[in-house]
Amino acid sequence: MVTGTADSASHKPALVLLHGWAAHAKYYAPLVAALDWPVVYVPDLPGHGTNKANIHAHSIGGIAEWLHEHLQLQGLDKPVLFGWSMGAMVALEYVQRYGNEAVSGLVIEDMTPRLLNDADWQLGLDGGFNAEHNRKAVGVIANDWPRYTAGVSSRFIARGAPLHDNMQWIAE
């Protein structure tokens, strides 16, 4: 989804909002409505929302390539990339592949440069998430996706905050 039209007087590049894993573009609807930005592009990344593209088995590198192609198709040159969680990983990979000159800015929301904790890295996912936790999570994902999403979706909002009515679709 692209909102707005280019306004040469504003001199603002397009803003590209990249959602997190197991999310989709509609998560950003309230933000897009509140923004005063001339052009906002909010794609469903491959494997999410309505985007059923099978890009390199949904690897971060494959998604970055997909994003590059779609930014070109949309005519969005040197955008500001805003990446949340997995979207941040995609944005970082995008810059690694296409260089700093490919973007006007980069905003990272809720992501660490390395997910798994180990003896040498303790700044990964909260709770000391390590290789063993990851193996167990992959097993639950493969065997009981609804159970996994019920646990994960509750972490998409502030701890202790109730899922208010218009956010119920997160859990679903």
Coordinates of N, CA and C in Angstrom, one line a residue:
M1 N 0.8 -1.2 0.0 CA 0.0 0.0 0.0 C 0.9 1.2 0.0
V2 N 0.7 2.1 -0.9 CA 1.4 3.4 -1.0 C 0.3 4.5 -0.7
T3 N 0.6 5.4 0.3 CA -0.3 6.5 0.5 C 0.3 7.8 0.1
G4 N -0.5 8.7 -0.3 CA 0.0 10.0 -0.7 C 0.7 10.1 -2.0
T5 N 1.1 11.2 -2.4 CA 1.9 11.4 -3.6 C 3.1 12.3 -3.3
A6 N 4.1 12.2 -4.2 CA 5.3 12.9 -4.0 C 5.0 14.4 -4.0
D7 N 5.6 15.1 -3.1 CA 5.5 16.6 -3.0 C 6.9 17.1 -3.0
S8 N 7.3 17.7 -4.2 CA 8.7 18.2 -4.3 C 8.9 19.3 -3.3
A9 N 7.9 20.0 -2.9 CA 8.1 21.1 -1.9 C 8.5 20.6 -0.5
S10 N 8.1 19.4 -0.2 CA 8.4 18.9 1.2 C 9.8 18.4 1.3
H11 N 10.4 18.0 0.2 CA 11.7 17.4 0.2 C 11.9 16.2 1.1
K12 N 10.8 15.6 1.4 CA 10.8 14.4 2.2 C 10.9 13.1 1.3
P13 N 11.8 12.2 1.6 CA 11.7 11.0 0.9 C 10.6 10.1 1.3
A14 N 10.2 9.1 0.6 CA 9.2 8.2 1.0 C 9.6 7.5 2.3
L15 N 8.6 7.2 3.1 CA 8.8 6.5 4.3 C 8.3 5.0 4.1
V16 N 9.1 4.0 4.3 CA 8.8 2.6 4.1 C 8.7 2.0 5.5
L17 N 7.5 1.5 5.9 CA 7.3 0.8 7.1 C 7.3 -0.7 7.0
L18 N 8.2 -1.3 7.6 CA 8.4 -2.8 7.5 C 8.0 -3.5 8.8
H19 N 7.0 -4.3 8.7 CA 6.4 -5.0 9.9 C 7.3 -6.1 10.4
G20 N 7.0 -6.6 11.6 CA 7.7 -7.7 12.2 C 7.2 -9.1 11.7
W21 N 7.8 -10.1 12.2 CA 7.5 -11.5 11.9 C 6.1 -11.8 12.5
A22 N 5.4 -12.6 11.7 CA 4.0 -13.0 12.0 C 3.1 -11.8 12.1
A23 N 3.4 -10.7 11.5 CA 2.6 -9.5 11.5 C 2.3 -9.2 10.0
H24 N 1.7 -8.0 9.7 CA 1.4 -7.6 8.3 C 1.3 -6.1 8.3
A25 N 1.1 -5.6 7.1 CA 1.0 -4.1 6.9 C -0.1 -3.4 7.7
K26 N -1.2 -4.1 8.0 CA -2.3 -3.4 8.7 C -1.9 -3.0 10.1
Y27 N -0.9 -3.6 10.7 CA -0.4 -3.2 12.0 C -0.1 -1.7 12.1
Y28 N 0.3 -1.2 10.9 CA 0.7 0.2 10.9 C -0.4 1.2 10.5
A29 N -1.6 0.7 10.3 CA -2.7 1.5 9.9 C -2.9 2.7 10.9
P30 N -2.9 2.6 12.2 CA -3.1 3.8 13.1 C -1.9 4.8 12.9
L31 N -0.7 4.3 12.7 CA 0.5 5.1 12.6 C 0.4 5.9 11.2
V32 N 0.0 5.2 10.2 CA -0.1 5.9 8.9 C -1.1 7.0 8.9
A33 N -2.3 6.7 9.6 CA -3.3 7.7 9.7 C -2.9 8.9 10.5
A34 N -2.0 8.7 11.4 CA -1.5 9.9 12.2 C -0.3 10.6 11.6
L35 N 0.4 10.0 10.7 CA 1.6 10.6 10.1 C 1.2 11.8 9.2
D36 N 2.1 12.8 9.3 CA 2.1 13.9 8.3 C 3.3 13.7 7.4
W37 N 3.2 12.8 6.5 CA 4.3 12.4 5.6 C 3.7 12.3 4.2
P38 N 4.4 12.9 3.2 CA 3.8 12.9 1.8 C 3.6 11.5 1.2
V39 N 4.6 10.6 1.3 CA 4.5 9.3 0.7 C 4.9 8.2 1.8
V40 N 4.0 7.3 2.0 CA 4.3 6.2 2.9 C 3.9 4.9 2.2
Y41 N 4.9 4.0 2.2 CA 4.7 2.6 1.6 C 4.8 1.6 2.7
V42 N 3.7 0.8 2.8 CA 3.6 -0.2 3.8 C 3.3 -1.6 3.1
P43 N 4.3 -2.3 2.8 CA 4.1 -3.6 2.1 C 3.8 -4.7 3.1
D44 N 3.1 -5.7 2.7 CA 3.1 -7.0 3.4 C 4.3 -7.7 2.9
L45 N 5.2 -8.0 3.8 CA 6.5 -8.7 3.4 C 6.1 -10.2 3.0
P46 N 7.0 -10.8 2.1 CA 6.7 -12.2 1.7 C 6.4 -13.1 2.9
G47 N 5.4 -13.9 2.7 CA 5.0 -14.9 3.7 C 4.1 -14.3 4.8
H48 N 3.7 -13.0 4.7 CA 2.9 -12.3 5.7 C 1.7 -11.7 5.0
G49 N 0.6 -11.5 5.8 CA -0.5 -10.8 5.3 C -1.0 -11.5 4.0
T50 N -1.2 -10.6 3.0 CA -1.7 -11.1 1.7 C -0.6 -11.5 0.7
N51 N 0.7 -11.4 1.1 CA 1.8 -11.6 0.2 C 2.3 -13.1 0.4
K52 N 1.9 -13.9 -0.6 CA 2.2 -15.3 -0.6 C 3.5 -15.7 -1.4
A53 N 4.3 -14.6 -1.7 CA 5.5 -14.9 -2.5 C 6.4 -15.8 -1.7
N54 N 7.0 -16.8 -2.4 CA 8.0 -17.7 -1.8 C 9.4 -17.2 -2.2
I55 N 9.9 -16.3 -1.4 CA 11.2 -15.7 -1.7 C 12.3 -16.4 -0.9
H56 N 13.1 -17.2 -1.6 CA 14.2 -17.9 -0.9 C 13.8 -18.5 0.4
A57 N 12.7 -19.2 0.4 CA 12.2 -19.8 1.7 C 12.0 -18.7 2.7
H58 N 11.6 -17.5 2.3 CA 11.4 -16.4 3.2 C 12.6 -16.1 4.1
S59 N 13.8 -16.1 3.5 CA 15.0 -15.7 4.2 C 15.0 -14.2 4.3
I60 N 15.7 -13.7 5.2 CA 15.9 -12.2 5.4 C 16.5 -11.6 4.1
G61 N 17.5 -12.3 3.6 CA 18.1 -11.8 2.3 C 17.2 -11.8 1.2
G62 N 16.4 -12.8 1.1 CA 15.4 -12.9 0.0 C 14.3 -11.8 0.1
I63 N 13.9 -11.5 1.3 CA 12.9 -10.5 1.6 C 13.6 -9.1 1.2
A64 N 14.8 -8.9 1.6 CA 15.5 -7.6 1.2 C 15.6 -7.5 -0.3
E65 N 15.8 -8.6 -1.0 CA 15.8 -8.5 -2.5 C 14.4 -8.2 -3.0
W66 N 13.4 -8.8 -2.5 CA 12.0 -8.5 -2.8 C 11.7 -7.1 -2.6
L67 N 12.1 -6.5 -1.4 CA 11.8 -5.2 -1.1 C 12.5 -4.2 -2.1
H68 N 13.8 -4.5 -2.4 CA 14.5 -3.7 -3.4 C 13.7 -3.6 -4.7
E69 N 13.3 -4.8 -5.2 CA 12.5 -4.8 -6.5 C 11.2 -4.0 -6.4
H70 N 10.5 -4.1 -5.3 CA 9.2 -3.5 -5.1 C 9.4 -2.0 -4.9
L71 N 10.5 -1.6 -4.3 CA 10.7 -0.1 -4.1 C 10.9 0.5 -5.5
Q72 N 11.7 -0.2 -6.3 CA 11.9 0.2 -7.7 C 10.6 0.3 -8.5
L73 N 9.8 -0.7 -8.4 CA 8.5 -0.8 -9.1 C 7.6 0.4 -8.7
Q74 N 7.7 0.8 -7.4 CA 6.9 1.9 -6.9 C 7.5 3.2 -7.2
G75 N 8.7 3.2 -7.7 CA 9.4 4.5 -8.0 C 9.9 5.2 -6.7
L76 N 10.2 4.4 -5.7 CA 10.6 5.0 -4.4 C 12.1 5.0 -4.2
D77 N 12.7 6.1 -4.6 CA 14.1 6.2 -4.6 C 14.6 6.7 -3.2
K78 N 15.6 6.1 -2.7 CA 16.3 6.5 -1.4 C 15.2 6.8 -0.3
P79 N 14.4 5.8 0.0 CA 13.4 6.0 1.1 C 14.1 6.0 2.5
V80 N 13.3 6.4 3.5 CA 13.6 6.2 4.9 C 13.0 4.8 5.2
L81 N 13.8 3.9 5.7 CA 13.3 2.6 6.1 C 13.0 2.6 7.6
F82 N 11.9 2.2 8.0 CA 11.5 2.0 9.4 C 11.2 0.5 9.5
G83 N 12.0 -0.2 10.3 CA 11.8 -1.6 10.5 C 11.6 -1.9 11.9
W84 N 10.5 -2.7 12.1 CA 10.1 -3.2 13.5 C 10.5 -4.7 13.5
S85 N 11.3 -5.1 14.5 CA 11.6 -6.5 14.7 C 12.2 -7.1 13.5
M86 N 11.5 -8.1 12.9 CA 12.0 -8.7 11.7 C 12.1 -7.7 10.6
G87 N 11.2 -6.7 10.5 CA 11.4 -5.7 9.5 C 12.7 -4.9 9.7
A88 N 13.2 -4.8 10.9 CA 14.5 -4.1 11.1 C 15.6 -5.0 10.6
M89 N 15.5 -6.3 10.7 CA 16.5 -7.2 10.1 C 16.5 -7.1 8.6
V90 N 15.3 -7.0 8.0 CA 15.2 -6.8 6.6 C 15.8 -5.4 6.2
A91 N 15.6 -4.4 6.9 CA 16.1 -3.1 6.6 C 17.7 -3.1 6.8
L92 N 18.2 -3.7 7.8 CA 19.6 -3.8 7.9 C 20.3 -4.6 6.8
E93 N 19.6 -5.7 6.4 CA 20.1 -6.5 5.3 C 20.0 -5.7 4.0
Y94 N 19.0 -4.9 3.8 CA 18.8 -4.1 2.6 C 20.0 -3.1 2.5
V95 N 20.3 -2.5 3.6 CA 21.5 -1.5 3.6 C 22.8 -2.3 3.4
Q96 N 22.9 -3.4 3.9 CA 24.1 -4.2 3.7 C 24.3 -4.6 2.2
R97 N 23.2 -4.9 1.6 CA 23.2 -5.4 0.2 C 23.3 -4.2 -0.8
Y98 N 22.6 -3.1 -0.5 CA 22.5 -2.0 -1.5 C 23.2 -0.7 -1.1
G99 N 23.8 -0.7 0.1 CA 24.6 0.4 0.6 C 23.9 1.5 1.2
N100 N 24.6 2.4 1.9 CA 24.0 3.5 2.6 C 23.4 4.5 1.7
E101 N 23.9 4.6 0.5 CA 23.4 5.5 -0.5 C 22.0 5.1 -1.1
A102 N 21.6 3.9 -0.8 CA 20.3 3.4 -1.2 C 19.1 3.9 -0.4
V103 N 19.5 4.5 0.8 CA 18.4 5.0 1.7 C 18.7 6.4 2.2
S104 N 17.7 7.1 2.5 CA 17.8 8.4 3.1 C 17.9 8.4 4.6
G105 N 17.5 7.3 5.2 CA 17.5 7.2 6.7 C 17.1 5.8 7.1
L106 N 17.4 5.4 8.3 CA 17.1 4.1 8.8 C 16.6 4.2 10.3
V107 N 15.5 3.6 10.6 CA 15.0 3.6 11.9 C 14.7 2.2 12.3
I108 N 15.3 1.8 13.5 CA 15.2 0.4 14.0 C 14.3 0.4 15.2
E109 N 13.3 -0.4 15.2 CA 12.4 -0.5 16.4 C 12.4 -1.9 16.9
D110 N 12.8 -2.1 18.2 CA 12.6 -3.4 18.9 C 13.3 -4.5 18.2
M111 N 14.6 -4.4 18.0 CA 15.4 -5.5 17.4 C 16.9 -5.4 17.8
T112 N 17.4 -6.5 18.0 CA 18.8 -6.7 18.3 C 19.6 -7.1 17.1
P113 N 20.9 -6.8 16.9 CA 21.6 -7.3 15.7 C 21.8 -8.8 15.7
R114 N 21.6 -9.4 16.8 CA 21.7 -10.9 16.9 C 20.7 -11.4 17.8
L115 N 19.9 -12.4 17.3 CA 18.7 -12.9 18.1 C 19.1 -13.8 19.3
L116 N 20.0 -14.8 19.0 CA 20.2 -15.8 20.0 C 21.3 -15.4 20.9
N117 N 21.1 -15.7 22.2 CA 22.1 -15.4 23.2 C 23.0 -16.7 23.4
D118 N 24.2 -16.4 23.8 CA 25.1 -17.5 24.1 C 26.2 -17.0 25.1
A119 N 27.2 -17.7 25.3 CA 28.2 -17.3 26.3 C 28.9 -16.0 25.9
D120 N 29.0 -15.7 24.6 CA 29.6 -14.4 24.1 C 28.7 -13.3 23.8
W121 N 27.4 -13.6 23.8 CA 26.4 -12.5 23.5 C 25.1 -12.7 24.3
Q122 N 24.9 -11.7 25.2 CA 23.7 -11.7 26.1 C 22.7 -10.6 25.7
L123 N 22.8 -10.0 24.5 CA 22.0 -8.9 24.2 C 21.0 -9.3 23.1
G124 N 20.7 -10.6 23.0 CA 19.7 -11.1 22.0 C 18.3 -10.9 22.5
L125 N 17.4 -11.8 22.1 CA 16.0 -11.7 22.6 C 15.9 -11.8 24.1
D126 N 14.9 -11.1 24.6 CA 14.7 -11.1 26.1 C 14.6 -12.5 26.6
G127 N 14.9 -12.6 27.9 CA 14.7 -13.9 28.6 C 15.8 -14.9 28.4
G128 N 17.0 -14.4 27.8 CA 18.1 -15.4 27.6 C 17.8 -16.3 26.4
F129 N 17.0 -16.0 25.5 CA 16.6 -16.8 24.4 C 17.9 -17.3 23.7
N130 N 18.1 -18.7 23.7 CA 19.3 -19.2 23.1 C 19.0 -20.3 22.1
A131 N 20.0 -21.1 21.7 CA 19.8 -22.1 20.6 C 18.8 -23.2 21.1
E132 N 18.8 -23.6 22.3 CA 17.9 -24.6 22.8 C 16.5 -24.0 22.8
H133 N 16.3 -22.8 23.3 CA 15.0 -22.2 23.3 C 14.5 -22.1 21.8
N134 N 15.4 -21.8 20.9 CA 15.0 -21.7 19.5 C 14.5 -23.0 18.9
R135 N 15.3 -24.1 19.3 CA 14.9 -25.4 18.8 C 13.5 -25.8 19.3
K136 N 13.2 -25.5 20.6 CA 11.9 -25.8 21.1 C 10.8 -24.9 20.4
A137 N 11.1 -23.7 20.2 CA 10.1 -22.8 19.6 C 9.8 -23.3 18.2
V138 N 10.8 -23.7 17.4 CA 10.6 -24.2 16.1 C 9.7 -25.4 16.1
G139 N 9.9 -26.3 17.1 CA 9.1 -27.5 17.2 C 7.6 -27.1 17.5
V140 N 7.4 -26.1 18.4 CA 6.0 -25.7 18.7 C 5.4 -25.1 17.5
I141 N 6.2 -24.2 16.8 CA 5.7 -23.6 15.5 C 5.2 -24.7 14.5
A142 N 6.1 -25.7 14.3 CA 5.7 -26.7 13.4 C 4.5 -27.6 13.8
N143 N 4.4 -27.8 15.1 CA 3.4 -28.7 15.6 C 2.1 -28.1 16.1
D144 N 2.2 -26.8 16.5 CA 1.0 -26.2 17.1 C 1.1 -24.7 16.9
W145 N 0.9 -24.2 15.7 CA 1.0 -22.8 15.4 C 0.0 -22.0 16.2
P146 N -1.2 -22.4 16.4 CA -2.2 -21.6 17.2 C -1.6 -21.4 18.6
R147 N -1.1 -22.4 19.3 CA -0.5 -22.3 20.6 C 0.6 -21.3 20.6
Y148 N 1.5 -21.4 19.6 CA 2.6 -20.5 19.6 C 2.2 -19.0 19.4
T149 N 1.3 -18.8 18.5 CA 0.8 -17.4 18.2 C 0.1 -16.8 19.4
A150 N -0.6 -17.7 20.2 CA -1.3 -17.1 21.4 C -0.3 -16.6 22.4
G151 N 0.9 -17.2 22.5 CA 1.9 -16.8 23.4 C 2.6 -15.6 22.9
V152 N 2.9 -15.6 21.6 CA 3.7 -14.5 21.0 C 2.8 -13.2 20.8
S153 N 1.6 -13.3 20.5 CA 0.7 -12.1 20.2 C 0.6 -11.3 21.5
S154 N 0.6 -11.9 22.6 CA 0.4 -11.2 23.8 C 1.6 -10.3 24.1
R155 N 2.8 -10.5 23.4 CA 4.0 -9.7 23.6 C 4.0 -8.5 22.6
F156 N 3.0 -8.4 21.7 CA 3.0 -7.4 20.8 C 2.5 -6.0 21.4
I157 N 2.0 -6.1 22.6 CA 1.6 -4.9 23.3 C 2.3 -4.8 24.6
A158 N 2.2 -3.7 25.3 CA 3.0 -3.5 26.6 C 2.5 -4.6 27.6
R159 N 3.5 -5.0 28.4 CA 3.2 -6.0 29.4 C 2.1 -5.5 30.3
G160 N 1.2 -6.4 30.6 CA 0.1 -6.0 31.5 C -1.1 -5.3 30.9
A161 N -0.9 -4.8 29.7 CA -2.0 -4.0 29.1 C -3.0 -5.0 28.5
P162 N -4.3 -4.8 28.6 CA -5.2 -5.7 28.1 C -5.3 -5.5 26.5
L163 N -5.6 -6.6 25.9 CA -5.9 -6.5 24.4 C -7.2 -5.8 24.3
H164 N -7.2 -4.5 23.9 CA -8.4 -3.8 23.8 C -9.1 -4.3 22.5
D165 N -10.4 -3.9 22.4 CA -11.2 -4.5 21.3 C -10.7 -4.4 19.9
N166 N -10.1 -3.2 19.6 CA -9.7 -3.1 18.2 C -8.3 -3.8 17.9
M167 N -7.7 -4.4 18.9 CA -6.5 -5.1 18.8 C -6.7 -6.7 18.9
Q168 N -7.9 -7.1 19.0 CA -8.2 -8.5 19.1 C -7.7 -9.3 17.9
W169 N -7.7 -8.7 16.8 CA -7.2 -9.4 15.6 C -5.7 -9.8 15.7
I170 N -5.0 -9.2 16.6 CA -3.6 -9.6 16.7 C -3.5 -11.0 17.2
A171 N -4.3 -11.3 18.2 CA -4.3 -12.7 18.7 C -4.8 -13.7 17.7
E172 N -5.8 -13.2 16.9 CA -6.4 -14.1 15.9 C -5.4 -14.4 14.8

